[in-house]
Amino acid sequence: MNIYSKLIVILFLQAFLSCKSRTGNESTSPSSNNPTKETPSGEISPTEKYWKLVELRGVKVEYVNGQSQEMYLTLKEGDNILIGHGGCNTFSGKYMLKGPVSISFREIISTEMACPNMNNEAAFLQVLQQTDNYSMIGDTLFLHKARMAPLARLEAVYKK
């Protein structure tokens, strides 16, 4: 697949997700219409949720209205597709859930727009490459490498 084909796939996935995602940067709280999904073994699954990045390598991620876009990821079931936004560029790739808490991300590609201060975006994509397991507490997803402190903390966001 050449770079143009990959870019078309990314843009298509981003357009599809934006139709289903909420708009703006306001957070909403979970409701009873959004049950926590469990795997057949009874484990809670991180798939099919909009995960907003709130902490990266122990530092809170700040979103300034109009100056920075929300960083997020969504794990789509079926084809194990990862889609998201790094603050400037959209990205997509593949993920694999192995066992109850093991996860890996691969084949991540991103658009290549230039924006001011792309440090958080680069760090977010690097964290995804390093992640090998996750944990969940309620509607909070933690991405880890080995038994280290969380590399990232994400919170589920639901439509009103």
Coordinates of N, CA, C and O in Angstrom, one line a residue:
M1 N 0.9 -1.2 0.0 CA 0.0 0.0 0.0 C 0.9 1.2 0.0 O 1.8 1.4 0.9
N2 N 0.7 2.1 -1.0 CA 1.5 3.3 -1.0 C 1.0 4.4 -0.1 O 0.0 4.3 0.5
I3 N 1.8 5.5 0.1 CA 1.5 6.5 1.1 C 0.2 7.2 0.7 O -0.6 7.5 1.7
Y4 N -0.2 7.3 -0.5 CA -1.4 8.0 -0.9 C -2.6 7.1 -0.5 O -3.6 7.6 0.0
S5 N -2.5 5.8 -0.7 CA -3.6 4.9 -0.3 C -3.7 4.9 1.2 O -4.9 4.9 1.7
K6 N -2.6 4.9 2.0 CA -2.7 5.0 3.4 C -3.4 6.3 3.9 O -4.2 6.3 4.8
L7 N -3.0 7.4 3.2 CA -3.6 8.7 3.6 C -5.1 8.7 3.3 O -5.9 9.2 4.2
I8 N -5.5 8.1 2.2 CA -7.0 8.0 1.9 C -7.7 7.2 3.0 O -8.8 7.5 3.5
V9 N -7.1 6.1 3.4 CA -7.7 5.2 4.5 C -7.8 6.0 5.8 O -8.8 6.0 6.4
I10 N -6.7 6.7 6.1 CA -6.8 7.5 7.4 C -7.9 8.6 7.3 O -8.6 8.7 8.3
L11 N -7.9 9.3 6.2 CA -8.9 10.3 6.1 C -10.3 9.7 6.1 O -11.2 10.3 6.7
F12 N -10.5 8.6 5.5 CA -11.8 8.0 5.5 C -12.2 7.6 6.9 O -13.3 7.8 7.4
L13 N -11.3 6.9 7.6 CA -11.6 6.5 9.0 C -11.8 7.7 9.9 O -12.7 7.6 10.7
Q14 N -11.1 8.8 9.7 CA -11.3 10.0 10.5 C -12.7 10.6 10.2 O -13.4 10.9 11.2
A15 N -13.1 10.6 9.0 CA -14.4 11.1 8.6 C -15.5 10.3 9.2 O -16.4 10.8 9.8
F16 N -15.3 9.0 9.2 CA -16.3 8.0 9.8 C -16.4 8.2 11.3 O -17.5 8.3 11.8
L17 N -15.2 8.3 11.9 CA -15.2 8.5 13.4 C -15.8 9.8 13.8 O -16.6 9.9 14.7
S18 N -15.5 10.9 13.0 CA -16.0 12.2 13.4 C -17.5 12.3 13.3 O -18.2 13.0 14.0
C19 N -18.1 11.5 12.4 CA -19.6 11.4 12.4 C -20.2 10.8 13.6 O -21.3 11.1 14.0
K20 N -19.4 9.9 14.2 CA -19.9 9.2 15.4 C -19.5 9.8 16.7 O -20.0 9.5 17.8
S21 N -18.4 10.7 16.7 CA -17.9 11.3 17.9 C -18.6 12.5 18.3 O -19.3 13.1 17.5
R22 N -18.4 12.9 19.5 CA -18.9 14.2 19.9 C -18.1 15.3 19.4 O -17.0 15.1 18.9
T23 N -18.6 16.5 19.4 CA -17.8 17.7 18.9 C -17.5 18.5 20.1 O -18.1 18.5 21.2
G24 N -16.5 19.4 19.9 CA -16.1 20.3 21.0 C -15.2 19.6 22.0 O -14.9 18.4 21.9
N25 N -14.8 20.4 23.0 CA -13.9 19.8 24.0 C -14.5 19.6 25.4 O -13.8 19.4 26.3
E26 N -15.8 19.8 25.4 CA -16.5 19.7 26.7 C -16.6 18.2 27.1 O -16.9 17.4 26.2
S27 N -16.4 17.8 28.3 CA -16.5 16.4 28.7 C -17.9 16.1 29.1 O -18.6 17.0 29.6
T28 N -18.3 14.9 28.9 CA -19.6 14.4 29.4 C -19.3 13.2 30.2 O -18.3 12.6 30.2
S29 N -20.3 13.0 31.1 CA -20.1 11.8 32.0 C -20.9 10.6 31.4 O -21.8 10.7 30.7
P30 N -20.4 9.4 31.8 CA -21.1 8.2 31.4 C -22.5 8.2 31.8 O -22.9 8.7 32.9
S31 N -23.3 7.6 31.0 CA -24.8 7.4 31.4 C -25.1 6.0 31.4 O -24.4 5.1 30.9
S32 N -26.3 5.7 31.8 CA -26.8 4.3 31.9 C -27.0 3.8 30.4 O -27.1 2.6 30.3
N33 N -27.0 4.6 29.4 CA -27.1 4.2 28.0 C -25.8 3.7 27.5 O -25.8 3.3 26.3
N34 N -24.7 3.8 28.2 CA -23.4 3.4 27.7 C -22.9 2.3 28.7 O -22.0 2.6 29.5
P35 N -23.3 1.1 28.6 CA -22.9 0.1 29.5 C -21.4 -0.3 29.2 O -20.9 -0.1 28.1
T36 N -20.7 -0.7 30.3 CA -19.3 -1.1 30.1 C -19.3 -2.5 29.4 O -20.1 -3.4 29.8
K37 N -18.6 -2.6 28.3 CA -18.6 -3.8 27.6 C -17.6 -4.8 28.2 O -16.5 -4.5 28.6
E38 N -18.1 -6.1 28.3 CA -17.3 -7.2 28.8 C -17.0 -8.1 27.7 O -17.7 -8.3 26.8
T39 N -15.8 -8.8 27.8 CA -15.4 -9.8 26.9 C -16.1 -11.1 27.3 O -16.7 -11.2 28.4
P40 N -16.1 -12.1 26.5 CA -16.8 -13.4 26.8 C -16.3 -14.0 28.2 O -17.0 -14.7 28.9
S41 N -15.0 -13.7 28.5 CA -14.5 -14.2 29.8 C -14.9 -13.4 31.0 O -14.5 -13.7 32.1
G42 N -15.7 -12.3 30.8 CA -16.1 -11.4 31.9 C -15.2 -10.3 32.1 O -15.5 -9.4 33.0
E43 N -14.1 -10.1 31.4 CA -13.2 -9.0 31.5 C -13.8 -7.8 30.8 O -14.5 -7.9 29.9
I44 N -13.5 -6.6 31.3 CA -14.0 -5.4 30.7 C -13.1 -5.1 29.6 O -11.9 -5.1 29.6
S45 N -13.7 -4.7 28.4 CA -12.9 -4.4 27.2 C -12.8 -2.9 26.9 O -13.7 -2.2 27.2
P46 N -11.6 -2.5 26.4 CA -11.4 -1.1 26.1 C -11.9 -0.7 24.7 O -11.7 0.4 24.3
T47 N -12.5 -1.7 24.0 CA -12.9 -1.4 22.6 C -14.2 -0.6 22.5 O -15.0 -0.5 23.4
E48 N -14.4 0.0 21.3 CA -15.6 0.8 20.9 C -15.9 1.9 21.9 O -17.0 2.2 22.1
K49 N -14.8 2.6 22.4 CA -15.0 3.8 23.2 C -14.1 4.9 22.7 O -13.1 4.6 22.1
Y50 N -14.6 6.1 23.0 CA -13.8 7.3 22.6 C -12.9 7.6 23.9 O -13.5 8.0 24.9
W51 N -11.6 7.3 23.8 CA -10.7 7.5 24.9 C -9.9 8.8 24.8 O -9.1 9.0 23.9
K52 N -10.2 9.8 25.6 CA -9.6 11.1 25.6 C -8.3 11.0 26.4 O -8.4 10.6 27.6
L53 N -7.2 11.5 25.8 CA -5.9 11.5 26.6 C -6.0 12.6 27.6 O -6.2 13.8 27.3
V54 N -5.7 12.3 28.9 CA -5.8 13.3 29.9 C -4.4 13.4 30.7 O -4.2 14.4 31.3
E55 N -3.6 12.4 30.5 CA -2.3 12.4 31.2 C -1.3 11.6 30.3 O -1.6 10.5 29.8
L56 N -0.1 12.2 30.1 CA 0.9 11.6 29.3 C 2.3 11.6 30.1 O 2.7 12.7 30.4
R57 N 2.7 10.4 30.3 CA 4.0 10.2 31.1 C 4.0 11.0 32.4 O 4.9 11.7 32.8
G58 N 2.8 10.9 33.1 CA 2.7 11.6 34.4 C 2.4 13.0 34.4 O 2.2 13.7 35.5
V59 N 2.2 13.7 33.2 CA 1.9 15.1 33.1 C 0.5 15.3 32.5 O 0.2 14.7 31.5
K60 N -0.3 16.1 33.2 CA -1.6 16.4 32.7 C -1.6 17.0 31.4 O -0.8 17.9 31.1
V61 N -2.4 16.6 30.5 CA -2.5 17.2 29.1 C -3.5 18.3 29.2 O -4.7 18.1 29.6
E62 N -3.1 19.5 28.8 CA -3.9 20.7 28.8 C -4.5 21.0 27.4 O -3.8 20.9 26.4
Y63 N -5.8 21.2 27.3 CA -6.4 21.6 26.1 C -6.9 23.0 26.2 O -7.7 23.3 27.1
V64 N -6.5 23.9 25.3 CA -6.8 25.3 25.3 C -7.8 25.4 24.2 O -7.5 25.1 23.0
N65 N -9.0 25.9 24.5 CA -10.1 26.1 23.5 C -9.6 26.9 22.3 O -9.0 28.0 22.4
G66 N -9.8 26.3 21.1 CA -9.4 26.9 19.8 C -7.9 26.8 19.5 O -7.5 27.1 18.4
Q67 N -7.0 26.4 20.4 CA -5.6 26.4 20.2 C -5.1 24.9 20.1 O -4.0 24.7 19.5
S68 N -5.8 24.0 20.7 CA -5.3 22.6 20.6 C -6.5 21.7 20.5 O -7.5 21.9 21.1
Q69 N -6.4 20.7 19.6 CA -7.4 19.7 19.4 C -7.3 18.6 20.4 O -6.2 18.3 20.8
E70 N -8.4 18.0 20.7 CA -8.4 16.9 21.7 C -7.6 15.7 21.1 O -7.8 15.3 20.0
M71 N -6.8 15.1 22.0 CA -6.0 13.9 21.6 C -6.9 12.7 22.1 O -7.3 12.7 23.3
Y72 N -7.1 11.7 21.2 CA -7.9 10.6 21.6 C -7.5 9.4 20.8 O -6.8 9.5 19.8
L73 N -8.1 8.2 21.2 CA -8.0 7.0 20.4 C -9.3 6.2 20.6 O -10.0 6.4 21.6
T74 N -9.6 5.4 19.6 CA -10.7 4.5 19.6 C -10.2 3.2 19.0 O -9.5 3.1 18.0
L75 N -10.6 2.1 19.7 CA -10.2 0.7 19.3 C -11.5 0.1 18.7 O -12.4 -0.2 19.4
K76 N -11.5 0.0 17.3 CA -12.6 -0.6 16.7 C -12.5 -2.1 16.6 O -11.5 -2.6 16.3
E77 N -13.7 -2.7 17.0 CA -13.7 -4.2 17.0 C -13.8 -4.7 15.5 O -14.0 -3.9 14.6
G78 N -13.7 -6.0 15.4 CA -13.8 -6.6 14.1 C -12.4 -6.7 13.4 O -11.8 -7.8 13.5
D79 N -12.0 -5.7 12.8 CA -10.7 -5.7 12.1 C -9.6 -5.2 13.0 O -8.4 -5.0 12.5
N80 N -9.8 -5.0 14.3 CA -8.8 -4.5 15.3 C -8.1 -3.2 14.8 O -6.9 -3.1 14.8
I81 N -8.9 -2.2 14.4 CA -8.4 -1.0 13.8 C -8.3 0.0 15.0 O -9.2 0.2 15.8
L82 N -7.2 0.7 15.0 CA -6.9 1.8 15.9 C -7.1 3.1 15.1 O -6.5 3.3 14.1
I83 N -7.9 4.0 15.6 CA -8.0 5.4 15.0 C -7.9 6.4 16.1 O -8.3 6.2 17.2
G84 N -7.4 7.6 15.7 CA -7.3 8.6 16.7 C -6.8 9.9 16.2 O -6.6 10.1 15.0
H85 N -6.5 10.8 17.1 CA -6.0 12.2 16.8 C -5.0 12.5 17.8 O -5.1 12.3 19.0
G86 N -3.8 13.0 17.3 CA -2.7 13.4 18.1 C -2.6 14.8 18.5 O -1.6 15.3 19.0
G87 N -3.7 15.6 18.2 CA -3.7 17.0 18.6 C -3.5 17.9 17.3 O -4.0 19.0 17.2
C88 N -2.8 17.3 16.3 CA -2.6 18.0 15.0 C -3.0 17.1 13.9 O -3.7 17.4 13.0
N89 N -2.5 15.8 14.0 CA -2.7 14.9 12.9 C -3.6 13.7 13.3 O -3.6 13.3 14.5
T90 N -4.3 13.1 12.4 CA -5.0 11.9 12.6 C -4.1 10.7 12.4 O -3.1 10.9 11.7
F91 N -4.4 9.6 13.1 CA -3.6 8.4 12.9 C -4.5 7.2 12.9 O -5.6 7.3 13.3
S92 N -3.9 6.1 12.4 CA -4.6 4.9 12.4 C -3.6 3.8 12.4 O -2.4 4.0 12.2
G93 N -4.0 2.6 12.7 CA -3.1 1.4 12.8 C -3.9 0.2 13.2 O -5.2 0.2 13.1
K94 N -3.2 -0.7 13.7 CA -3.8 -2.0 14.2 C -3.5 -2.1 15.7 O -2.5 -1.6 16.2
Y95 N -4.4 -2.9 16.4 CA -4.1 -3.2 17.7 C -4.4 -4.7 17.9 O -5.1 -5.3 17.1
M96 N -3.8 -5.3 18.9 CA -4.0 -6.7 19.2 C -4.2 -6.8 20.7 O -3.3 -6.4 21.5
L97 N -5.3 -7.4 21.2 CA -5.6 -7.7 22.6 C -5.2 -9.2 22.7 O -5.7 -10.1 22.0
K98 N -4.3 -9.4 23.7 CA -3.8 -10.8 23.9 C -4.0 -11.1 25.4 O -3.3 -10.6 26.2
G99 N -5.0 -11.9 25.7 CA -5.2 -12.2 27.1 C -6.0 -11.0 27.8 O -6.4 -10.1 27.1
P100 N -6.2 -11.1 29.1 CA -7.1 -10.1 29.7 C -6.5 -8.7 29.8 O -7.3 -7.7 29.9
V101 N -5.2 -8.5 29.8 CA -4.6 -7.1 29.9 C -3.5 -6.8 29.0 O -2.9 -5.7 29.0
S102 N -3.2 -7.7 28.1 CA -2.1 -7.5 27.1 C -2.6 -6.8 25.9 O -3.6 -7.2 25.3
I103 N -1.9 -5.7 25.4 CA -2.3 -5.0 24.2 C -1.0 -4.6 23.5 O 0.0 -4.3 24.1
S104 N -1.1 -4.5 22.2 CA 0.0 -4.0 21.4 C -0.6 -3.2 20.2 O -1.7 -3.5 19.7
F105 N 0.1 -2.2 19.8 CA -0.3 -1.3 18.7 C 0.8 -1.4 17.6 O 2.0 -1.4 17.9
R106 N 0.4 -1.5 16.4 CA 1.4 -1.7 15.3 C 0.9 -1.0 14.0 O -0.3 -0.7 13.9
E107 N 1.8 -0.9 13.1 CA 1.4 -0.3 11.7 C 0.7 1.1 11.9 O -0.2 1.4 11.1
I108 N 1.2 1.9 12.8 CA 0.6 3.2 13.0 C 1.1 4.1 12.0 O 2.3 4.3 11.8
I109 N 0.1 4.8 11.2 CA 0.5 5.8 10.3 C -0.3 7.0 10.6 O -1.3 7.0 11.3
S110 N 0.3 8.2 10.2 CA -0.3 9.4 10.6 C -0.2 10.4 9.4 O 0.6 10.3 8.6
T111 N -1.2 11.3 9.4 CA -1.1 12.4 8.4 C 0.1 13.2 8.8 O 0.7 13.0 9.9
E112 N 0.6 14.1 8.0 CA 1.9 14.8 8.3 C 1.7 16.3 8.2 O 2.5 17.0 7.6
M113 N 0.7 16.8 8.8 CA 0.5 18.3 8.9 C 1.5 18.8 9.9 O 1.8 18.2 10.9
A114 N 1.9 20.0 9.7 CA 2.8 20.7 10.6 C 2.0 21.7 11.5 O 1.1 22.4 11.0
C115 N 2.2 21.6 12.8 CA 1.5 22.5 13.7 C 2.5 23.0 14.7 O 3.5 22.3 14.9
P116 N 2.2 24.1 15.4 CA 3.1 24.5 16.5 C 3.1 23.5 17.6 O 2.1 22.9 17.9
N117 N 4.2 23.3 18.2 CA 4.4 22.4 19.4 C 3.7 21.1 19.2 O 2.6 20.8 19.7
M118 N 4.4 20.2 18.5 CA 3.9 18.9 18.3 C 4.5 17.8 19.3 O 4.5 16.6 19.0
N119 N 5.1 18.3 20.4 CA 5.8 17.4 21.3 C 4.8 16.4 21.9 O 5.2 15.2 22.0
N120 N 3.7 16.8 22.3 CA 2.7 15.9 22.9 C 2.3 14.8 21.9 O 2.1 13.7 22.2
E121 N 2.1 15.3 20.7 CA 1.6 14.3 19.7 C 2.7 13.3 19.4 O 2.4 12.1 19.4
A122 N 4.0 13.7 19.3 CA 5.1 12.7 19.1 C 5.2 11.8 20.3 O 5.4 10.6 20.1
A123 N 5.0 12.3 21.5 CA 5.1 11.5 22.7 C 4.0 10.5 22.8 O 4.1 9.4 23.2
F124 N 2.8 11.0 22.4 CA 1.6 10.1 22.4 C 1.8 8.9 21.5 O 1.6 7.7 21.8
L125 N 2.3 9.2 20.2 CA 2.5 8.1 19.3 C 3.6 7.2 19.8 O 3.5 5.9 19.6
Q126 N 4.6 7.7 20.4 CA 5.7 6.9 21.0 C 5.2 6.0 22.1 O 5.5 4.8 22.2
V127 N 4.3 6.5 22.9 CA 3.7 5.7 24.0 C 2.9 4.6 23.4 O 3.0 3.4 23.9
L128 N 2.2 4.8 22.4 CA 1.4 3.7 21.7 C 2.4 2.6 21.3 O 2.1 1.4 21.4
Q129 N 3.5 3.0 20.7 CA 4.5 2.0 20.2 C 5.1 1.2 21.4 O 5.4 0.0 21.2
Q130 N 5.2 1.8 22.5 CA 5.9 1.2 23.7 C 4.9 0.3 24.5 O 5.3 -0.6 25.2
T131 N 3.6 0.6 24.4 CA 2.6 0.0 25.3 C 2.6 -1.5 25.1 O 2.6 -2.0 23.9
D132 N 2.6 -2.3 26.2 CA 2.4 -3.8 26.0 C 1.3 -4.3 26.9 O 1.0 -5.5 26.8
N133 N 0.7 -3.5 27.8 CA -0.4 -3.9 28.6 C -1.2 -2.7 29.0 O -0.8 -1.6 28.9
Y134 N -2.4 -3.0 29.5 CA -3.3 -1.9 30.0 C -4.0 -2.3 31.2 O -4.1 -3.5 31.6
S135 N -4.6 -1.3 31.9 CA -5.5 -1.6 33.0 C -6.6 -0.6 32.9 O -6.5 0.4 32.3
M136 N -7.8 -1.0 33.5 CA -8.9 -0.1 33.5 C -9.5 -0.1 34.9 O -9.6 -1.1 35.6
I137 N -9.9 1.1 35.3 CA -10.6 1.4 36.5 C -11.8 2.2 36.1 O -11.7 3.4 35.8
G138 N -13.0 1.6 36.1 CA -14.2 2.3 35.7 C -14.0 2.8 34.2 O -13.7 2.0 33.3
D139 N -14.2 4.1 34.0 CA -14.0 4.6 32.7 C -12.7 5.3 32.5 O -12.5 6.3 31.7
T140 N -11.6 4.8 33.1 CA -10.3 5.2 32.9 C -9.4 4.1 32.4 O -9.4 3.0 33.0
L141 N -8.7 4.4 31.4 CA -7.8 3.4 30.7 C -6.4 3.8 31.0 O -6.0 5.0 30.7
F142 N -5.6 3.0 31.5 CA -4.1 3.2 31.7 C -3.3 2.4 30.7 O -3.6 1.1 30.6
L143 N -2.4 3.0 30.0 CA -1.5 2.2 29.1 C -0.2 2.1 29.8 O 0.4 3.1 30.3
H144 N 0.4 0.9 29.8 CA 1.6 0.6 30.5 C 2.6 -0.1 29.6 O 2.3 -0.7 28.6
K145 N 3.9 -0.1 30.1 CA 5.0 -0.9 29.5 C 5.5 -1.7 30.7 O 5.9 -1.1 31.7
A146 N 5.5 -3.0 30.6 CA 5.9 -3.9 31.7 C 5.2 -3.5 33.0 O 4.0 -3.3 33.0
R147 N 5.9 -3.4 34.1 CA 5.3 -3.0 35.3 C 5.6 -1.6 35.7 O 5.6 -1.2 36.9
M148 N 5.9 -0.8 34.8 CA 6.3 0.6 35.0 C 5.0 1.4 35.3 O 3.9 1.0 35.1
A149 N 5.2 2.7 35.8 CA 4.1 3.6 36.0 C 3.4 3.8 34.7 O 4.0 3.6 33.6
P150 N 2.1 4.2 34.7 CA 1.4 4.3 33.5 C 2.1 5.3 32.5 O 2.5 6.4 32.9
L151 N 2.1 4.9 31.3 CA 2.7 5.8 30.2 C 1.6 6.9 29.9 O 2.0 8.0 29.5
A152 N 0.3 6.5 29.9 CA -0.7 7.4 29.6 C -2.0 7.0 30.4 O -2.2 5.9 30.7
R153 N -2.8 8.0 30.6 CA -4.1 7.8 31.2 C -5.1 8.5 30.3 O -5.0 9.6 29.9
L154 N -6.2 7.7 30.0 CA -7.2 8.2 29.1 C -8.6 8.0 29.8 O -8.7 7.0 30.6
E155 N -9.5 8.8 29.5 CA -10.8 8.7 30.1 C -11.9 8.6 29.0 O -11.8 9.2 27.9
A156 N -12.8 7.7 29.2 CA -13.9 7.5 28.3 C -14.8 8.7 28.3 O -15.1 9.3 29.3
V157 N -15.2 9.1 27.1 CA -16.1 10.2 26.9 C -17.3 9.8 26.1 O -17.2 9.1 25.1
Y158 N -18.5 10.1 26.6 CA -19.8 9.7 26.0 C -20.5 10.9 25.5 O -20.5 11.9 26.1
K159 N -21.3 10.6 24.5 CA -22.2 11.7 24.0 C -23.3 11.9 25.0 O -23.7 11.1 25.7
K160 N -23.8 13.2 25.0 CA -24.9 13.5 25.9 C -26.2 12.9 25.4 O -26.4 12.8 24.3

